[in-house]
Short mmCIF file of C-alpha atoms in Angstrom, two decimals:
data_model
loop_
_atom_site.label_atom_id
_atom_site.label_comp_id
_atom_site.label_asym_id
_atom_site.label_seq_id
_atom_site.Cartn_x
_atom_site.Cartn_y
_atom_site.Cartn_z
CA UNK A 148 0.00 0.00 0.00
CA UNK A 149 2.78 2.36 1.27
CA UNK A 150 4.76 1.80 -2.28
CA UNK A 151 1.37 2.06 -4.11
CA UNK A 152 0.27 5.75 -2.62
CA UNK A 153 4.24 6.68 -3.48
CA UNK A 154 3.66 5.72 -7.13
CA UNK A 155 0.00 7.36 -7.03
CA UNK A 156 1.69 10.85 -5.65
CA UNK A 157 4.66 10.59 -8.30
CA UNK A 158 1.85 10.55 -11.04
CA UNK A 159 0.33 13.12 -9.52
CA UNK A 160 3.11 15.73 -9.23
CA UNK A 161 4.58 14.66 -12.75
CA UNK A 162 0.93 15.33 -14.46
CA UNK A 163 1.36 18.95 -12.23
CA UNK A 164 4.72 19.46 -13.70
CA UNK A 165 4.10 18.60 -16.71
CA UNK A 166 0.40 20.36 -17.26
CA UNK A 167 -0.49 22.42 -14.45
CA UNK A 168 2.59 24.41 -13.86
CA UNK A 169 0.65 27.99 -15.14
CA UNK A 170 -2.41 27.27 -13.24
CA UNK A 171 -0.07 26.54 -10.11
CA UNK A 172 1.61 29.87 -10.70
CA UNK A 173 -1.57 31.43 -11.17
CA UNK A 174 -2.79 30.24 -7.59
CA UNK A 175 0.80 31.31 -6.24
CA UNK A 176 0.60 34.73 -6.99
CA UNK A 177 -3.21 35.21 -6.33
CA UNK A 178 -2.28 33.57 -3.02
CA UNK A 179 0.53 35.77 -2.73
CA UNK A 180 -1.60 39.05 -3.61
CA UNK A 181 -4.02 38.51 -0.85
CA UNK A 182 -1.27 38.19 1.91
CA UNK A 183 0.19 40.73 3.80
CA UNK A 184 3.64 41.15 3.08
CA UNK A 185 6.45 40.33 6.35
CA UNK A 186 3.84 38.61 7.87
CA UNK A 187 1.49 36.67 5.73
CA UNK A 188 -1.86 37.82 6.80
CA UNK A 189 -4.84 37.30 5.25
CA UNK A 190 -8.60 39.13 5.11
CA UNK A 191 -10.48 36.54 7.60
CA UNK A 192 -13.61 35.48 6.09
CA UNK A 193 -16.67 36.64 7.64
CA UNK A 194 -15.00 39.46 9.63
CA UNK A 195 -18.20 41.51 8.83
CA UNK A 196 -20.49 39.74 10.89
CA UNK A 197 -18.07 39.66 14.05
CA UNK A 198 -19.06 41.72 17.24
CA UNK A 199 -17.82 45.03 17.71
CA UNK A 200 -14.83 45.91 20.47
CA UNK A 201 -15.41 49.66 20.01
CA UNK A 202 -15.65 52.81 17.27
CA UNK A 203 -13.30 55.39 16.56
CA UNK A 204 -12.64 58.33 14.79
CA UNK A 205 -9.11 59.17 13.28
CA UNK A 206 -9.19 63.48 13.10
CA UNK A 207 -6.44 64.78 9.82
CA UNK A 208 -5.21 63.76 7.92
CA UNK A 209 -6.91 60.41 7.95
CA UNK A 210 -10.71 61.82 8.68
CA UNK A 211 -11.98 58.56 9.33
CA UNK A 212 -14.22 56.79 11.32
CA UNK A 213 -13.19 53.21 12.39
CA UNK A 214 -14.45 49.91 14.14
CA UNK A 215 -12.37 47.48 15.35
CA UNK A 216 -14.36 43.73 15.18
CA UNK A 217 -12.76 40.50 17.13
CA UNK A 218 -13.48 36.73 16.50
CA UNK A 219 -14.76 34.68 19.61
CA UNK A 220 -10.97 34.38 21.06
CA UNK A 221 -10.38 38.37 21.08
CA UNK A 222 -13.61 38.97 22.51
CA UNK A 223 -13.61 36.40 25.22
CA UNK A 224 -10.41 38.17 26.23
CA UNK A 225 -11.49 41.29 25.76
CA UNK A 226 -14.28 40.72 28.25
CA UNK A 227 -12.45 38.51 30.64
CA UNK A 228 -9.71 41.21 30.85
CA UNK A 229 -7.20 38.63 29.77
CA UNK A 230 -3.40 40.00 28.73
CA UNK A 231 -1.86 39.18 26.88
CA UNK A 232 -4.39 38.15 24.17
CA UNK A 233 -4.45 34.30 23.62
CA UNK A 234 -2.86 33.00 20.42
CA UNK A 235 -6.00 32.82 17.92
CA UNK A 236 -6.81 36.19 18.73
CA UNK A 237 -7.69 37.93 15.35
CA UNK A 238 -9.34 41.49 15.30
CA UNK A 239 -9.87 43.60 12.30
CA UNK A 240 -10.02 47.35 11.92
CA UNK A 241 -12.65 48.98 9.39
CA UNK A 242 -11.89 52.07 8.33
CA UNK A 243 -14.45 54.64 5.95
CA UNK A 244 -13.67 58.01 5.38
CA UNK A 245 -15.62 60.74 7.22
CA UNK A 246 -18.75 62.03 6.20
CA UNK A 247 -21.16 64.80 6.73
CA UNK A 248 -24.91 63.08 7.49
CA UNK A 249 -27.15 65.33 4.95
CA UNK A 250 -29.86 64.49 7.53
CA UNK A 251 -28.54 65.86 10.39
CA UNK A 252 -26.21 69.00 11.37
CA UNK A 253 -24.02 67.37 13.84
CA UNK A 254 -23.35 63.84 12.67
CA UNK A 255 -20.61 62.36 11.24
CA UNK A 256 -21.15 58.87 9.25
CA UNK A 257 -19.23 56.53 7.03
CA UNK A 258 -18.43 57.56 3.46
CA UNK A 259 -16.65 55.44 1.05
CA UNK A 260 -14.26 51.95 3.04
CA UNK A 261 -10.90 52.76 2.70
CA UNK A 262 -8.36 49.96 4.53
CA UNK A 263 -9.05 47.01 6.25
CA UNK A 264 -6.48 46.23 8.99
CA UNK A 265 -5.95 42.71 10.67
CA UNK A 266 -3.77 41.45 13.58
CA UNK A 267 -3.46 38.05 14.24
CA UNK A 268 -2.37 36.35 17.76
CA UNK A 269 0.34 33.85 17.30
CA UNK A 270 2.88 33.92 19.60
CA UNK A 271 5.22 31.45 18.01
CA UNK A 272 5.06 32.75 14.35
CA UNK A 273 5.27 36.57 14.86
CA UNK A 274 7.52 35.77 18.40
CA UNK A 275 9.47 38.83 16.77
CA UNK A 276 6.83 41.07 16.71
CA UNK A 277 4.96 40.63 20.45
CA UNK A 278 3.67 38.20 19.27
CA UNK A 279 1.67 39.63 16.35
CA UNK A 280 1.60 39.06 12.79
CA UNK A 281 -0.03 42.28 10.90
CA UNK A 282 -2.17 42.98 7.36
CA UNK A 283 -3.59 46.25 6.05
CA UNK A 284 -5.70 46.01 2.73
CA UNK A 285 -7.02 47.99 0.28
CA UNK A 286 -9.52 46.73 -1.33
CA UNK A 287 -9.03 43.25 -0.03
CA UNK A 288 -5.66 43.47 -1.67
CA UNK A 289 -2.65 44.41 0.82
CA UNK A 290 -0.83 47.57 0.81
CA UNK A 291 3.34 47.01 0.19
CA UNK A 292 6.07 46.44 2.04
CA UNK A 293 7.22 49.25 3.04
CA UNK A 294 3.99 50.22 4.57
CA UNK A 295 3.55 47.12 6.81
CA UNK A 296 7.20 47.62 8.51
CA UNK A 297 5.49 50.33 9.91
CA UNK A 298 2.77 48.55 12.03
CA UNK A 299 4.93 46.79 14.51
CA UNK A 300 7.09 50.09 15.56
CA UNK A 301 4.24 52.33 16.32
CA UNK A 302 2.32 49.16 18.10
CA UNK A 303 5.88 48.69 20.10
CA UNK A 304 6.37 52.34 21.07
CA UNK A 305 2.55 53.25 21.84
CA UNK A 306 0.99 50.75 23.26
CA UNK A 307 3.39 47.64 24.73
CA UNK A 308 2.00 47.65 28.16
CA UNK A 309 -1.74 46.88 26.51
CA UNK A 310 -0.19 43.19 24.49
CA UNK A 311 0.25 45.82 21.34
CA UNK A 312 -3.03 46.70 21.20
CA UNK A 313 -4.71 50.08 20.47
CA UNK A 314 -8.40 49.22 21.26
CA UNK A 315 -10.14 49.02 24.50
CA UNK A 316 -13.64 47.25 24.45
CA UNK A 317 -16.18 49.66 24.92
CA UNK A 318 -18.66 48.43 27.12
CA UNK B 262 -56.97 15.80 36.43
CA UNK B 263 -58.61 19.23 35.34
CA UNK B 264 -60.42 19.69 38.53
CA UNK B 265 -57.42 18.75 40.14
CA UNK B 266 -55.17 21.51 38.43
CA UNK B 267 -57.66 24.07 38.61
CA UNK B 268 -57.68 23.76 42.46
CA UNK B 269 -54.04 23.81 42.45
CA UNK B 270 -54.70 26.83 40.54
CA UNK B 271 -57.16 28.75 42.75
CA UNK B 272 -54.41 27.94 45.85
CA UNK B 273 -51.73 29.36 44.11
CA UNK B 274 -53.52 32.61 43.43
CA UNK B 275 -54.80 32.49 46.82
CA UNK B 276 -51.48 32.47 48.21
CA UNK B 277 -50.00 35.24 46.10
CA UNK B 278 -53.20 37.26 46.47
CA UNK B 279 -52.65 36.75 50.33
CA UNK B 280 -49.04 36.58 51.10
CA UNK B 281 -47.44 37.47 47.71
CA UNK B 282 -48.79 41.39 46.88
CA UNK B 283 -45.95 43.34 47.98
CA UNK B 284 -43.24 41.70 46.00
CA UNK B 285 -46.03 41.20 42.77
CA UNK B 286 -46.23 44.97 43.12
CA UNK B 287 -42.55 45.36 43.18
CA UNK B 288 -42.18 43.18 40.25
CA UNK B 289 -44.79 45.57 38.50
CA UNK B 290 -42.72 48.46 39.30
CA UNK B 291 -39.47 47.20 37.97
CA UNK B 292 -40.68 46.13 34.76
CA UNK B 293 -42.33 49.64 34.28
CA UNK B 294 -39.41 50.71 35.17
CA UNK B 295 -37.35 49.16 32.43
CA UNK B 296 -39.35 49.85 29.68
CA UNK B 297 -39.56 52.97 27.57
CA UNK B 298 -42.46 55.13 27.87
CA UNK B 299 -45.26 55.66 25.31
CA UNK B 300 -43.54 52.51 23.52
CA UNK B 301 -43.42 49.52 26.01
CA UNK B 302 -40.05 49.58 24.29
CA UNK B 303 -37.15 47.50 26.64
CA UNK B 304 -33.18 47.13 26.00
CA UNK B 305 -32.97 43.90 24.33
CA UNK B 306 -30.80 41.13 25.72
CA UNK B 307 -27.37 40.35 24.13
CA UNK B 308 -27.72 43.44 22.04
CA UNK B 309 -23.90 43.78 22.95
CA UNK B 310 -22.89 40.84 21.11
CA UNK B 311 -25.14 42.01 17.62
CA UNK B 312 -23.29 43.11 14.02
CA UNK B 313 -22.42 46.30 13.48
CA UNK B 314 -24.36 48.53 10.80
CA UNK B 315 -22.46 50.98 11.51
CA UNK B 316 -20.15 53.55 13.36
CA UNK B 317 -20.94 57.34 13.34
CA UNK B 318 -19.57 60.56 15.77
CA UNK B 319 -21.78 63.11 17.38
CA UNK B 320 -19.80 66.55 17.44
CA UNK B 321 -21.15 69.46 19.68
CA UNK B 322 -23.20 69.67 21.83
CA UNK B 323 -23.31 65.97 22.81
CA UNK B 324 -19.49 65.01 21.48
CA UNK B 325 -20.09 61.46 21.28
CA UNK B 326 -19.05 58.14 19.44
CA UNK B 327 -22.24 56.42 18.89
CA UNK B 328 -22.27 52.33 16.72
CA UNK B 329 -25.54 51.00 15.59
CA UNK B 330 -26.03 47.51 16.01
CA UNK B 331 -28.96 45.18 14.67
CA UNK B 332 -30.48 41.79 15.29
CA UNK B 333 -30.84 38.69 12.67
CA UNK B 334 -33.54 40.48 10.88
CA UNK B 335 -32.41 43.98 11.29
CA UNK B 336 -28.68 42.52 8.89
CA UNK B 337 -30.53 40.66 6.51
CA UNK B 338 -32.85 43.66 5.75
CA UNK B 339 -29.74 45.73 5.30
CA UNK B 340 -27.87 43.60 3.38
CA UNK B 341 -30.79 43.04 0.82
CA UNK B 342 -31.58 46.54 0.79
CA UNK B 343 -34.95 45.73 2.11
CA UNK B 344 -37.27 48.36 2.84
CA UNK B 345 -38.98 48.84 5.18
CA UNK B 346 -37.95 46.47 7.27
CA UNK B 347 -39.30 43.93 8.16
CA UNK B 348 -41.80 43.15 11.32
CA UNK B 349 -39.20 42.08 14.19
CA UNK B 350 -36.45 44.27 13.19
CA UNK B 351 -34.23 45.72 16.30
CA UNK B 352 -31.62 48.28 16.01
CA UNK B 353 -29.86 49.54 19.13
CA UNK B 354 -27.57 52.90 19.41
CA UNK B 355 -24.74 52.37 21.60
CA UNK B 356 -23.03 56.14 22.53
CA UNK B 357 -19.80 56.90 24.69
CA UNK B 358 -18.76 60.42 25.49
CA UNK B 359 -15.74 61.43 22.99
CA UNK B 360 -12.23 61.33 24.28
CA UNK B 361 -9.00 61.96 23.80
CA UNK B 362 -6.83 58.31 22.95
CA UNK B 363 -4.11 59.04 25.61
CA UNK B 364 -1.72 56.98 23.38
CA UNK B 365 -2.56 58.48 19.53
CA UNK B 366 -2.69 61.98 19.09
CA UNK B 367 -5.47 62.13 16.17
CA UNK B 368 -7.50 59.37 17.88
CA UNK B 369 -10.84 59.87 19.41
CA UNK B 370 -12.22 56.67 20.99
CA UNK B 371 -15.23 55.83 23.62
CA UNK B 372 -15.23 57.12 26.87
CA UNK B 373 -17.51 57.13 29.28
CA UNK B 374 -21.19 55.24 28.02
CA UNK B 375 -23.98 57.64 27.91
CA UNK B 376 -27.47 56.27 26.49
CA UNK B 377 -28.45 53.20 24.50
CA UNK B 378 -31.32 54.09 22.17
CA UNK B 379 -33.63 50.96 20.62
CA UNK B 380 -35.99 50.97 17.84
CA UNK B 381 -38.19 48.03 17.54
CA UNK B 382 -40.59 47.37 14.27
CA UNK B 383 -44.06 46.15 14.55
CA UNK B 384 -46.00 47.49 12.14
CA UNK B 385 -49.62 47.01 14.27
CA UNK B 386 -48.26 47.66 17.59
CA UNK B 387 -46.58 51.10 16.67
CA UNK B 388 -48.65 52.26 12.99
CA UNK B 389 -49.31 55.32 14.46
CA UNK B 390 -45.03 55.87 14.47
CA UNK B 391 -43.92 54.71 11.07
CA UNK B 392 -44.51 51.19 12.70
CA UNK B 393 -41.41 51.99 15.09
CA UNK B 394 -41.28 51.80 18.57
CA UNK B 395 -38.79 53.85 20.28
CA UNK B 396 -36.96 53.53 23.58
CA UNK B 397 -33.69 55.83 25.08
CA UNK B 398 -31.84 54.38 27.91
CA UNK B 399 -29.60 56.06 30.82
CA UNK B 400 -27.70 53.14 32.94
CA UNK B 401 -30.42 50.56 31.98
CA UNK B 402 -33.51 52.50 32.88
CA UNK B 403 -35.04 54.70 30.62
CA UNK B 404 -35.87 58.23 30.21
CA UNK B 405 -38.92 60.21 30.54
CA UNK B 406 -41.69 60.54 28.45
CA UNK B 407 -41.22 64.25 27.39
CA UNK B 408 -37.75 62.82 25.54
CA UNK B 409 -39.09 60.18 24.32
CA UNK B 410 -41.82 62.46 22.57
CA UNK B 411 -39.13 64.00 20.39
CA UNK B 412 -38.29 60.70 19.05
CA UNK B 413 -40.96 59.98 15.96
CA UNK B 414 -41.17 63.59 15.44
CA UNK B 415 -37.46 63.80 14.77
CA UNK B 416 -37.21 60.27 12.72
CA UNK B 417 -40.57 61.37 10.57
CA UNK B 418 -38.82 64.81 9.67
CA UNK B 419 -35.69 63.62 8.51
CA UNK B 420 -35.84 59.89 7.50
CA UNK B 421 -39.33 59.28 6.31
CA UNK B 422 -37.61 57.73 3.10
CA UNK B 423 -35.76 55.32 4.95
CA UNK B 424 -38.18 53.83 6.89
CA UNK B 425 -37.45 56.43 9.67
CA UNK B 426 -33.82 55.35 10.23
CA UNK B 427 -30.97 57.47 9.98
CA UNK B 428 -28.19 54.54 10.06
CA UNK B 429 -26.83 53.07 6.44
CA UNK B 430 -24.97 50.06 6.47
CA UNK B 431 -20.82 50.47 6.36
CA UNK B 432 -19.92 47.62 4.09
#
């Protein structure tokens, strides 16, 4: 049996090699696109429907309003008050620009989504980084390189004594 | 075995008529207590753990970060563009006083919480209000009827072509 599955796999790669090499590329660099750069992080599925931790508003030159949403393991922490957050821990950051309600004076609503910012618990994989492996996307495609060195630093020199973490859970 | 319940019955209502008034009263008193005026409107449970529609910021004179959330029925009307939504629709205003993010200098985020404001659909119960039912909440118990006269008035003015909400969905 052992020899049998060997000689069914060695089919299988040489029919890849030999035929499927573009459409293996092809998934490569699609997989590649939606990845965060440095860290590997992807848009999680479903993030939309996850529970709020709390709103924000970012003042110039951002002008935008934000939410940061958490998957069951960020928000059981979140409301157990456990630090730091458990590996598993995934919260995501929605950001829209700022815009003026045309139905009333005072209020300030979402215009158009601009990023969409992920953090993902794992202490092993991101050890380097407190334990946190980082995405921002545009458009569910991430932004480059250069831009994602930046996450850890501010994270590091702001907000250490919180596990890294910006948001509070607003009750 | 009817006769036998119904006397079982009459006890029971003999003893609470005799023995039990005081705390039946008090029992009466909370649950006016907790719902709105005018409306019969009450905070929903687990309303904490609902999706987000969406985020929005209150500037002077109330300075306040408010999120909408909304039950099962309350999404899927959104995200079908539904309107008006449907019977059993729920949509609760969370708001926290403004403040200052002690750790990012642009960054306004949820202080204190201030009042949690629901709007319940049932299109018999509440025709004479756009089929909404309206209740504002300070610490759980909720405000007085004069406030909660402005509600309808206010929706009806400014959002009669939305179904009398102000809150859009932030994809």
């Amino acid at each position: 049996m052992k020899r049998r599955f060997a000689g069914a796999t060695g089919i299988a790669v040489a029919i890849a090699v030999a035929v499927g090499c573009v459409e293996v590329d092809e998934v490569r660099a699609q997989d590649a696109k939606d990845v965060s750069p440095l860290y590997g992080v992807a848009v999680p599925d479903g993030y939309r429907k996850w529970e709020l931790v709390a709103p924000a508003l970012e003042d110039d030159p951002l002008n935008e309003l934000r939410a940061v949403v958490g998957n069951t393991v960020a928000m059981e922490a979140y409301r157990s008050g456990t630090l730091p957050f458990p590996d598993g821990t995934v919260l995501v950051k929605l950001a829209w620009k700022r815009a003026q309600s045309a139905e009333f004076g005072t209020a300030t609503v979402p215009g158009a989504a601009t990023t969409v910012q992920v953090m993902v618990k794992d202490s092993g994989r991101y050890a380097a980084t407190g334990g946190w492996g980082f995405g921002r996307f545009i458009d569910g495609k991430p932004v480059d390189e250069a831009q994602h060195e930046t996450c850890f630093a501010c994270h590091d020199a702001r907000v250490q004594g919180h596990d890294y973490v910006f948001t509070r859970y607003a009750p």
